[in-house]
Amino acid sequence: MQRAKIVILGGGFGGLFTALQLDQLPWRCPSEIVLIDKSDRFLFTPLLYELVTNEMAVWEIAPPFAELLADTAVQFHQGLVTGIDLQERTVQVQTAVAMAVLDYDVLVVALGNTVSPSPSDLTLSFRSLKDAQHLVHQLSQLEQSPKEKIRVCVVGGGPSGVELACKISDRLKERGRVRIIERGNLLLKNSPPANRRAGEQALRERGVWLDYNTKLVAVEEGQILLDYGNSLESLPVDLVLWTVGNSPHRLVQDLIQRFQLSHTANGSLAIAPTLQLPAYPHVFALGDIANLTDNSLPATAQVAYQQASYCARNIWAYLTQNELQPFVYVPLGEFLSLGVGQSSMSTPFLPFGMRGSLPNLLRRLVYLGRMPTFKHQCQVALHWLSQMR
Ligand SMILES: Cc1cc2nc3c(=O)[nH]c(=O)nc-3n(C[C@H](O)[C@H](O)[C@H](O)COP(=O)(O)OP(=O)(O)OC[C@H]3O[C@@H](n4cnc5c(N)ncnc54)[C@H](O)[C@@H]3O)c2cc1C
C-alpha cells in the first residue's frame, strides 16, 4: 500500500472522531490525515445549553483542535471549504490568507447541517459557540436593564427549544417570561414518551407558556406576530430564539446537483451502509449530512459518533483491500437537560425513564466519556471535582 492522503471536511462529531480513530489504526504505511474546519474549536453541542446558565465554561465544551490533535499525526487546517470536485479529487479551502486547493486519495464529508431559515433577521439561532455567546450577551444586557420583566420567545418545541426554555427560565428566575411556540400539537414529538412527559412537567413547573398549533409570522423590534390558526395576535418580546429544523448544507446541495448524486427525501447525501457514496467508493460521508436511502438514521451526535469508528475502520479496510463493514446503529437512549442541575433520561435498557439530579449526573458522566481525547476528559473531570469541594 502506498502512502494515502485522507482529507476530512468538518471537525464535528463525525469528522473529528473519524480523524482521532484513524490516527489509532495499525497502518503499515502511515497515511497523511488532514482535518479541515472553519472554526478553530470542536463543539460539544449537547452541552451548549450549560453556557447559558454558567454551569460550564467554553474551554470545557469547545476545546481548540490544536490542543486535541497535539499528540496525534492529524494535521489541522482552519479554513472554509468552498468547493468539492469529485472528478478531480480536490477540495477548495479559503483560509485566513489564501484560497488553497488540496488533493486527496480518500475524502470524508462531515460538514453537518445548517439551521433552517428563520422568517426574520431579528431572531437568534442556537447552534454554534458564537450563537451561545451572543445569547448570553443579550441576556446579560437585558438583566442589567431597568426592565421589570424579560420576555423570551423560543420558536420550536423540539429538544433544543425545550432545553433552552428551561435553562433561560432558570437563569432569569422570577424576572423571566418564557414562551414556546410550536406549530404542531405536541412537544418533543420524536422523543421517548418518558422524556416527553418529563419535558412538559419541567416547563409547567417553571411557568413556561406553551402555544401549540401556532406559527411565528413576523418579528419586529420589541414584538412578534403570531398566527393561532383562527386569529393573529401581536405580543411584546425582548428576545426571539429560532430552534426550528435543519437544512442540508449548501455544499452538499451543490455536490448532489453537480455530480448527480443520489439523495434522500430530505436532501441528505444517500450513502451505502459502509458510509461510502455509491458512485464514488473513495468518498465517505457521515453525520447529519448523510443518510441511508430509507432516511432511517436520526440527525444526532450519537449517530455521528458511532459512525466515526466505522468510517475510520472502513477507510483503513478500503486502503488495505480488506472487507468493509456495514454501519449498525445502536440507539442508546436520550438525555434532556431540563434546567440547572436537572435532566431526564430514557434508554431502551431500562423499563422506566428518570428525571432529576441523578440523571443529570449520569448525563454529565456519559458526556465526559464522549469528549474527545483522554487528556481533555481528565482536564474536565478534574475541574468538576475541584468545583465539588
Ligand atoms: C444546541 C444543540 C444541541 C444538541 N444536542 C444533542 C444531544 O443532546 N444529543 C445528540 O445526539 N445530538 C445533539 N445535537 C445534534 C448534534 O450536534 C449533531 O447531530 C451532530 O453534531 C452531527 O455531527 P456532524 O459531524 O454531522 O456535524 P457537526 O458536529 O455539526 O460538525 C460539522 C463541522 O463542520 C464544520 N463546517 C461546516 N461547514 C463548513 C465549511 N464550509 N468549511 C469548513 N468547515 C465547515 C463546522 O464548523 C463543524 O465543526 C445537538 C445539536 C445542537 C445544535
Coordinates of C-alpha atoms and ligand atoms in Angstrom, one line a residue:
M1 CA 0.0 0.0 0.0
Q2 CA 1.3 3.5 -0.9
R3 CA 1.0 6.4 1.5
A4 CA -2.5 7.7 1.0
K5 CA -3.8 11.2 1.7
I6 CA -7.1 11.3 3.7
V7 CA -8.9 14.6 3.8
I8 CA -11.7 15.1 6.3
L9 CA -14.1 18.0 5.8
G10 CA -15.7 19.1 9.1
G11 CA -14.3 18.6 12.6
G12 CA -17.6 17.9 14.4
F13 CA -18.8 14.6 15.9
G14 CA -18.4 12.8 12.6
G15 CA -15.2 14.3 11.3
L16 CA -13.1 14.8 14.5
F17 CA -13.8 11.4 15.9
T18 CA -13.0 9.8 12.4
A19 CA -9.6 11.6 12.5
L20 CA -8.8 10.5 16.0
Q21 CA -9.7 6.9 15.3
L22 CA -7.8 6.9 12.0
D23 CA -4.7 8.0 13.9
Q24 CA -5.0 4.9 16.2
L25 CA -5.3 2.3 13.4
P26 CA -2.4 -0.1 12.7
W27 CA -1.1 1.4 9.4
R28 CA 1.7 -0.5 7.8
C29 CA 2.4 2.6 5.7
P30 CA 1.1 5.6 7.7
S31 CA -1.4 7.7 5.8
E32 CA -1.5 11.5 5.8
I33 CA -4.6 12.6 7.7
V34 CA -5.8 16.2 7.2
L35 CA -8.7 17.7 9.1
I36 CA -10.3 20.9 7.9
D37 CA -12.8 23.1 9.8
K38 CA -13.9 26.7 9.5
S39 CA -13.7 27.0 13.3
D40 CA -10.6 26.6 15.5
R41 CA -12.6 24.6 18.0
F42 CA -14.6 21.4 18.2
L43 CA -18.0 22.0 19.7
F44 CA -19.7 19.5 22.1
T45 CA -23.3 20.7 21.1
P46 CA -25.2 18.6 23.7
L47 CA -23.6 20.7 26.5
L48 CA -24.1 24.1 24.7
Y49 CA -27.1 24.9 27.0
E50 CA -24.8 24.9 30.0
L51 CA -23.1 28.1 28.8
V52 CA -26.4 29.9 29.2
T53 CA -26.5 29.2 32.9
N54 CA -22.8 29.4 33.5
E55 CA -22.8 25.7 34.6
M56 CA -19.8 25.1 32.2
A57 CA -17.0 27.1 30.7
V58 CA -16.2 27.5 27.0
W59 CA -12.9 25.6 27.3
E60 CA -14.8 22.5 28.5
I61 CA -17.3 22.2 25.7
A62 CA -15.3 23.8 22.9
P63 CA -11.6 22.7 23.1
P64 CA -9.3 24.0 20.3
F65 CA -8.4 21.5 17.6
A66 CA -4.7 22.4 18.1
E67 CA -4.9 21.0 21.7
L68 CA -7.0 18.0 20.9
L69 CA -4.7 16.9 18.0
A70 CA -1.4 17.9 19.6
D71 CA -0.3 14.3 20.3
T72 CA -1.5 12.8 17.0
A73 CA -0.3 12.7 13.4
V74 CA -3.5 14.5 12.2
Q75 CA -2.8 17.9 10.5
F76 CA -5.4 20.5 11.2
H77 CA -6.1 23.4 8.8
Q78 CA -8.5 26.1 9.7
G79 CA -10.5 27.2 6.7
L80 CA -13.8 27.4 5.0
V81 CA -14.4 24.7 2.5
T82 CA -15.9 26.4 -0.6
G83 CA -15.9 23.6 -3.2
I84 CA -15.5 19.9 -3.7
D85 CA -14.6 18.3 -7.1
L86 CA -15.3 14.6 -7.1
Q87 CA -13.8 14.1 -10.6
E88 CA -10.6 16.0 -10.0
R89 CA -10.4 14.7 -6.4
T90 CA -9.7 18.1 -5.0
V91 CA -11.3 20.5 -2.4
Q92 CA -11.1 24.2 -2.3
V93 CA -10.4 25.9 1.0
Q94 CA -10.5 29.6 1.9
T95 CA -8.0 30.2 4.7
A96 CA -7.3 33.4 6.5
V97 CA -4.5 34.2 4.0
A98 CA -5.3 32.5 0.7
M99 CA -7.5 30.2 -1.3
A100 CA -5.9 26.7 -1.4
V101 CA -6.7 23.6 -3.5
L102 CA -6.0 20.3 -1.7
D103 CA -6.0 17.0 -3.4
Y104 CA -7.0 13.7 -1.8
D105 CA -7.0 10.0 -2.2
V106 CA -9.8 9.4 0.2
L107 CA -12.4 12.1 1.2
V108 CA -14.6 12.2 4.3
V109 CA -17.5 14.7 4.1
A110 CA -18.8 15.5 7.6
L111 CA -19.9 19.1 7.3
G112 CA -23.1 18.9 9.4
N113 CA -26.4 20.5 8.8
T114 CA -27.3 24.2 8.9
V115 CA -30.3 25.8 10.7
S116 CA -33.4 26.1 8.6
P117 CA -34.1 29.7 7.5
S118 CA -36.0 32.0 10.0
P119 CA -38.7 34.4 8.8
S120 CA -36.8 37.3 10.3
D121 CA -33.2 38.6 10.8
L122 CA -34.2 39.6 14.3
T123 CA -34.4 36.0 15.6
L124 CA -31.3 34.4 17.3
S125 CA -30.2 30.9 16.4
F126 CA -28.7 28.5 18.9
R127 CA -26.3 26.2 17.1
S128 CA -22.7 27.4 17.3
L129 CA -20.5 28.7 20.1
K130 CA -20.9 32.2 18.7
D131 CA -24.7 31.8 18.9
A132 CA -24.5 30.8 22.6
Q133 CA -22.1 33.6 23.4
H134 CA -24.4 36.1 21.6
L135 CA -27.4 34.9 23.5
V136 CA -25.5 35.2 26.9
H137 CA -24.5 38.7 26.0
Q138 CA -28.1 39.7 25.1
L139 CA -29.5 38.1 28.3
S140 CA -26.8 40.0 30.4
Q141 CA -27.8 43.3 28.7
L142 CA -31.5 42.7 29.5
E143 CA -30.7 41.7 33.0
Q144 CA -28.8 45.0 33.5
S145 CA -31.6 47.0 32.0
P146 CA -34.4 48.5 34.2
K147 CA -37.0 46.2 32.6
E148 CA -39.2 44.6 35.2
K149 CA -39.9 41.5 33.1
I150 CA -37.7 39.9 30.4
R151 CA -39.8 38.3 27.7
V152 CA -38.2 35.5 25.7
C153 CA -39.9 33.6 22.9
V154 CA -38.5 30.2 21.8
V155 CA -39.7 29.0 18.5
G156 CA -39.8 25.2 18.2
G157 CA -40.8 22.6 20.7
G158 CA -38.1 20.0 19.9
P159 CA -35.3 19.1 22.3
S160 CA -33.4 22.4 21.6
G161 CA -36.5 24.6 22.2
V162 CA -37.5 22.8 25.4
E163 CA -33.9 22.6 26.8
L164 CA -33.2 26.2 26.1
A165 CA -36.6 27.4 27.6
C166 CA -35.8 25.5 30.8
K167 CA -32.2 27.0 31.1
I168 CA -33.3 30.5 30.3
S169 CA -36.2 30.3 32.7
D170 CA -33.8 29.1 35.5
R171 CA -31.4 31.9 34.6
L172 CA -34.0 34.7 34.7
K173 CA -36.0 33.3 37.6
E174 CA -39.0 35.5 38.5
R175 CA -38.0 38.2 36.0
G176 CA -38.4 35.8 33.1
R177 CA -41.5 35.4 31.0
V178 CA -40.6 32.5 28.7
R179 CA -42.9 31.2 25.9
I180 CA -42.5 28.3 23.5
I181 CA -44.2 28.5 20.1
E182 CA -44.9 25.1 18.4
R183 CA -46.6 24.7 15.1
G184 CA -47.8 21.2 15.9
N185 CA -49.9 19.9 18.8
L186 CA -47.1 18.1 20.6
L187 CA -43.7 19.0 22.2
L188 CA -40.7 16.7 21.8
K189 CA -42.5 14.6 19.2
N190 CA -39.5 12.4 18.4
S191 CA -38.5 11.8 22.0
P192 CA -39.4 8.7 24.0
P193 CA -42.7 9.2 26.0
A194 CA -40.9 9.3 29.4
N195 CA -38.7 12.2 28.2
R196 CA -41.7 14.0 26.6
R197 CA -43.6 13.8 29.9
A198 CA -40.5 15.0 31.9
G199 CA -40.0 17.9 29.5
E200 CA -43.7 19.0 29.8
Q201 CA -43.5 18.8 33.6
A202 CA -40.3 20.8 33.7
L203 CA -41.8 23.5 31.6
R204 CA -45.0 23.6 33.7
E205 CA -43.0 23.9 36.9
R206 CA -41.2 26.9 35.5
G207 CA -44.3 28.6 34.3
V208 CA -43.2 28.5 30.6
W209 CA -46.2 29.4 28.3
L210 CA -46.9 26.9 25.6
D211 CA -48.6 27.9 22.4
Y212 CA -49.4 24.8 20.3
N213 CA -50.7 24.9 16.7
T214 CA -49.1 28.4 16.4
K215 CA -46.9 29.9 13.8
L216 CA -44.5 32.8 14.0
V217 CA -45.5 35.2 11.3
A218 CA -43.2 38.2 11.8
V219 CA -40.8 39.8 14.2
E220 CA -40.3 43.5 14.7
E221 CA -38.3 45.4 17.3
G222 CA -39.9 44.5 20.6
Q223 CA -42.8 42.5 19.3
I224 CA -43.9 39.3 17.4
L225 CA -46.9 38.5 15.3
L226 CA -48.3 35.0 16.0
D227 CA -50.8 33.1 13.9
Y228 CA -53.0 30.9 16.2
G229 CA -54.9 29.3 13.3
N230 CA -58.1 31.3 13.6
S231 CA -56.6 34.6 14.8
L232 CA -53.5 36.8 14.6
E233 CA -52.0 38.3 17.7
S234 CA -49.1 40.6 18.4
L235 CA -47.2 40.2 21.6
P236 CA -44.4 42.2 23.3
V237 CA -41.0 40.4 23.3
D238 CA -37.3 41.1 24.2
L239 CA -35.7 38.1 22.6
V240 CA -36.8 35.5 19.9
L241 CA -34.9 32.3 19.6
W242 CA -35.3 30.2 16.4
T243 CA -34.6 26.4 17.0
V244 CA -36.7 25.0 14.2
G245 CA -35.3 22.2 12.0
N246 CA -32.3 21.6 9.9
S247 CA -31.4 22.4 6.3
P248 CA -29.0 20.5 4.2
H249 CA -25.5 22.1 3.9
R250 CA -25.2 24.3 0.8
L251 CA -22.0 22.5 -0.4
V252 CA -23.8 19.2 -0.2
Q253 CA -26.7 20.5 -2.2
D254 CA -24.2 21.7 -4.8
L255 CA -22.5 18.3 -4.8
I256 CA -25.7 16.4 -5.3
Q257 CA -26.7 18.7 -8.3
R258 CA -23.3 18.9 -9.9
F259 CA -22.4 15.2 -9.7
Q260 CA -25.9 13.9 -9.9
L261 CA -25.5 12.0 -6.6
S262 CA -28.4 10.0 -5.0
H263 CA -30.0 11.8 -2.1
T264 CA -32.7 11.1 0.4
A265 CA -36.2 12.8 0.6
N266 CA -34.9 15.5 2.9
G267 CA -31.9 16.3 0.8
S268 CA -29.2 14.3 2.6
L269 CA -26.4 12.5 0.7
A270 CA -27.5 8.9 0.2
I271 CA -24.8 6.6 1.5
A272 CA -24.2 2.9 1.3
P273 CA -24.3 1.0 4.6
T274 CA -20.4 1.2 4.5
L275 CA -20.8 5.0 4.6
Q276 CA -19.4 5.3 1.0
L277 CA -21.0 7.3 -1.8
P278 CA -22.3 4.5 -4.1
A279 CA -20.8 6.1 -7.2
Y280 CA -17.5 7.2 -5.5
P281 CA -16.2 4.5 -3.2
H282 CA -13.2 6.6 -2.2
V283 CA -15.6 9.2 -0.7
F284 CA -17.2 8.6 2.7
A285 CA -19.9 10.7 4.3
L286 CA -21.4 10.7 7.8
G287 CA -23.2 12.6 10.4
D288 CA -26.1 15.0 9.8
I289 CA -25.4 15.5 6.0
A290 CA -25.7 11.8 5.1
N291 CA -28.4 9.1 5.5
L292 CA -29.3 5.6 4.2
T293 CA -31.7 5.7 1.3
D294 CA -34.7 5.0 3.7
N295 CA -33.7 8.0 5.8
S296 CA -33.7 5.8 8.9
L297 CA -30.9 7.5 10.8
P298 CA -31.7 10.4 13.1
A299 CA -29.5 13.5 12.8
T300 CA -27.8 13.2 16.2
A301 CA -24.4 13.4 17.7
Q302 CA -25.0 9.8 18.8
V303 CA -25.3 8.6 15.2
A304 CA -22.3 10.6 14.0
Y305 CA -20.1 9.5 17.0
Q306 CA -21.0 5.8 16.3
Q307 CA -20.4 6.2 12.6
A308 CA -17.0 7.7 13.1
S309 CA -15.4 4.3 14.2
Y310 CA -17.0 2.5 11.2
C311 CA -15.8 5.3 8.9
A312 CA -12.2 5.1 10.2
R313 CA -12.1 1.3 10.1
N314 CA -13.7 1.2 6.6
I315 CA -11.2 3.7 5.2
W316 CA -8.4 1.5 6.6
A317 CA -10.1 -1.6 5.0
Y318 CA -10.6 0.2 1.7
L319 CA -7.0 1.3 1.5
T320 CA -5.6 -2.1 2.6
Q321 CA -8.0 -4.2 0.5
N322 CA -9.8 -5.7 3.5
E323 CA -13.5 -6.2 3.9
L324 CA -15.6 -3.1 4.7
Q325 CA -18.3 -3.4 7.5
P326 CA -21.9 -2.1 7.2
F327 CA -22.7 0.5 9.9
V328 CA -25.1 -0.7 12.5
Y329 CA -26.7 1.9 14.7
V330 CA -27.3 1.1 18.3
P331 CA -29.8 3.6 19.8
L332 CA -28.7 4.1 23.4
G333 CA -31.4 6.5 24.5
E334 CA -31.8 10.2 25.1
F335 CA -30.8 12.7 27.7
L336 CA -32.6 16.1 28.0
S337 CA -31.2 18.9 30.1
L338 CA -34.2 20.4 31.9
G339 CA -32.9 23.4 33.8
V340 CA -30.0 24.0 36.2
G341 CA -28.7 20.6 37.6
Q342 CA -31.8 18.8 36.3
S343 CA -32.1 16.3 33.4
S344 CA -34.3 13.5 32.2
M345 CA -33.1 10.2 30.8
S346 CA -34.7 7.5 28.7
T347 CA -32.9 4.4 27.5
P348 CA -34.0 1.1 25.9
F349 CA -32.0 -0.7 28.6
L350 CA -34.4 0.4 31.4
P351 CA -38.2 -0.1 31.5
F352 CA -38.7 3.4 33.0
G353 CA -37.4 7.0 32.5
M354 CA -35.7 9.1 35.1
R355 CA -35.8 12.8 35.9
G356 CA -33.9 14.9 38.4
S357 CA -30.4 15.3 39.7
L358 CA -29.3 11.6 39.3
P359 CA -29.9 11.6 35.5
N360 CA -28.2 14.9 35.4
L361 CA -25.1 13.4 37.0
L362 CA -25.3 10.4 34.6
R363 CA -25.7 12.7 31.7
R364 CA -22.5 14.6 32.7
L365 CA -20.6 11.3 33.2
V366 CA -21.8 9.8 29.8
Y367 CA -20.9 13.1 28.0
L368 CA -17.5 13.2 29.8
G369 CA -16.8 9.8 28.3
R370 CA -17.8 11.0 24.9
M371 CA -15.5 14.0 25.0
P372 CA -12.6 13.9 22.5
T373 CA -9.2 12.7 23.9
F374 CA -8.4 11.2 27.3
K375 CA -6.4 14.3 28.2
H376 CA -9.4 16.6 27.7
Q377 CA -11.6 14.2 29.6
C378 CA -9.1 14.3 32.5
Q379 CA -8.9 18.1 32.5
V380 CA -12.7 18.5 32.6
A381 CA -13.1 15.7 35.2
L382 CA -10.5 17.4 37.5
H383 CA -12.3 20.8 37.1
W384 CA -15.6 19.2 38.0
L385 CA -14.1 17.5 41.1
S386 CA -12.5 20.8 42.2
Q387 CA -15.9 22.5 42.0
M388 CA -17.4 19.9 44.3
R389 CA -15.2 20.9 47.2
Ligands
LIG1 C1 -27.8 23.0 20.6 C2 -27.7 21.6 20.1 C3 -27.8 20.5 21.0 C4 -27.7 19.2 20.6 N1 -27.9 18.2 21.5 C5 -27.7 16.9 21.1 C6 -27.9 15.9 22.0 O1 -28.1 16.1 23.2 N2 -27.7 14.6 21.6 C7 -27.4 14.3 20.3 O2 -27.2 13.1 19.9 N3 -27.3 15.3 19.3 C8 -27.5 16.6 19.7 N4 -27.4 17.6 18.8 C9 -27.2 17.3 17.3 C10 -25.7 17.1 17.1 O3 -25.0 18.2 17.4 C11 -25.5 16.8 15.6 O4 -26.3 15.7 15.2 C12 -24.0 16.4 15.4 O5 -23.2 17.4 15.8 C13 -23.8 16.0 13.9 O6 -22.4 15.7 13.8 P1 -21.7 16.1 12.4 O7 -20.3 15.7 12.4 O8 -22.5 15.7 11.2 O9 -21.8 17.7 12.3 P2 -21.2 18.8 13.3 O10 -20.9 18.2 14.6 O11 -22.2 20.0 13.2 O12 -19.9 19.2 12.6 C14 -19.8 19.9 11.4 C15 -18.5 20.6 11.4 O13 -18.3 21.1 10.0 C16 -17.8 22.4 10.1 N5 -18.1 23.1 8.9 C17 -19.4 23.3 8.4 N6 -19.3 23.9 7.2 C18 -18.0 24.1 6.9 C19 -17.3 24.6 5.8 N7 -17.9 25.1 4.7 N8 -15.9 24.7 5.9 C20 -15.3 24.2 6.9 N9 -15.9 23.6 8.0 C21 -17.2 23.6 8.0 C22 -18.4 23.0 11.4 O14 -17.7 24.1 11.9 C23 -18.5 21.8 12.3 O15 -17.3 21.8 13.1 C24 -27.5 18.9 19.2 C25 -27.3 20.0 18.3 C26 -27.4 21.3 18.7 C27 -27.3 22.4 17.7

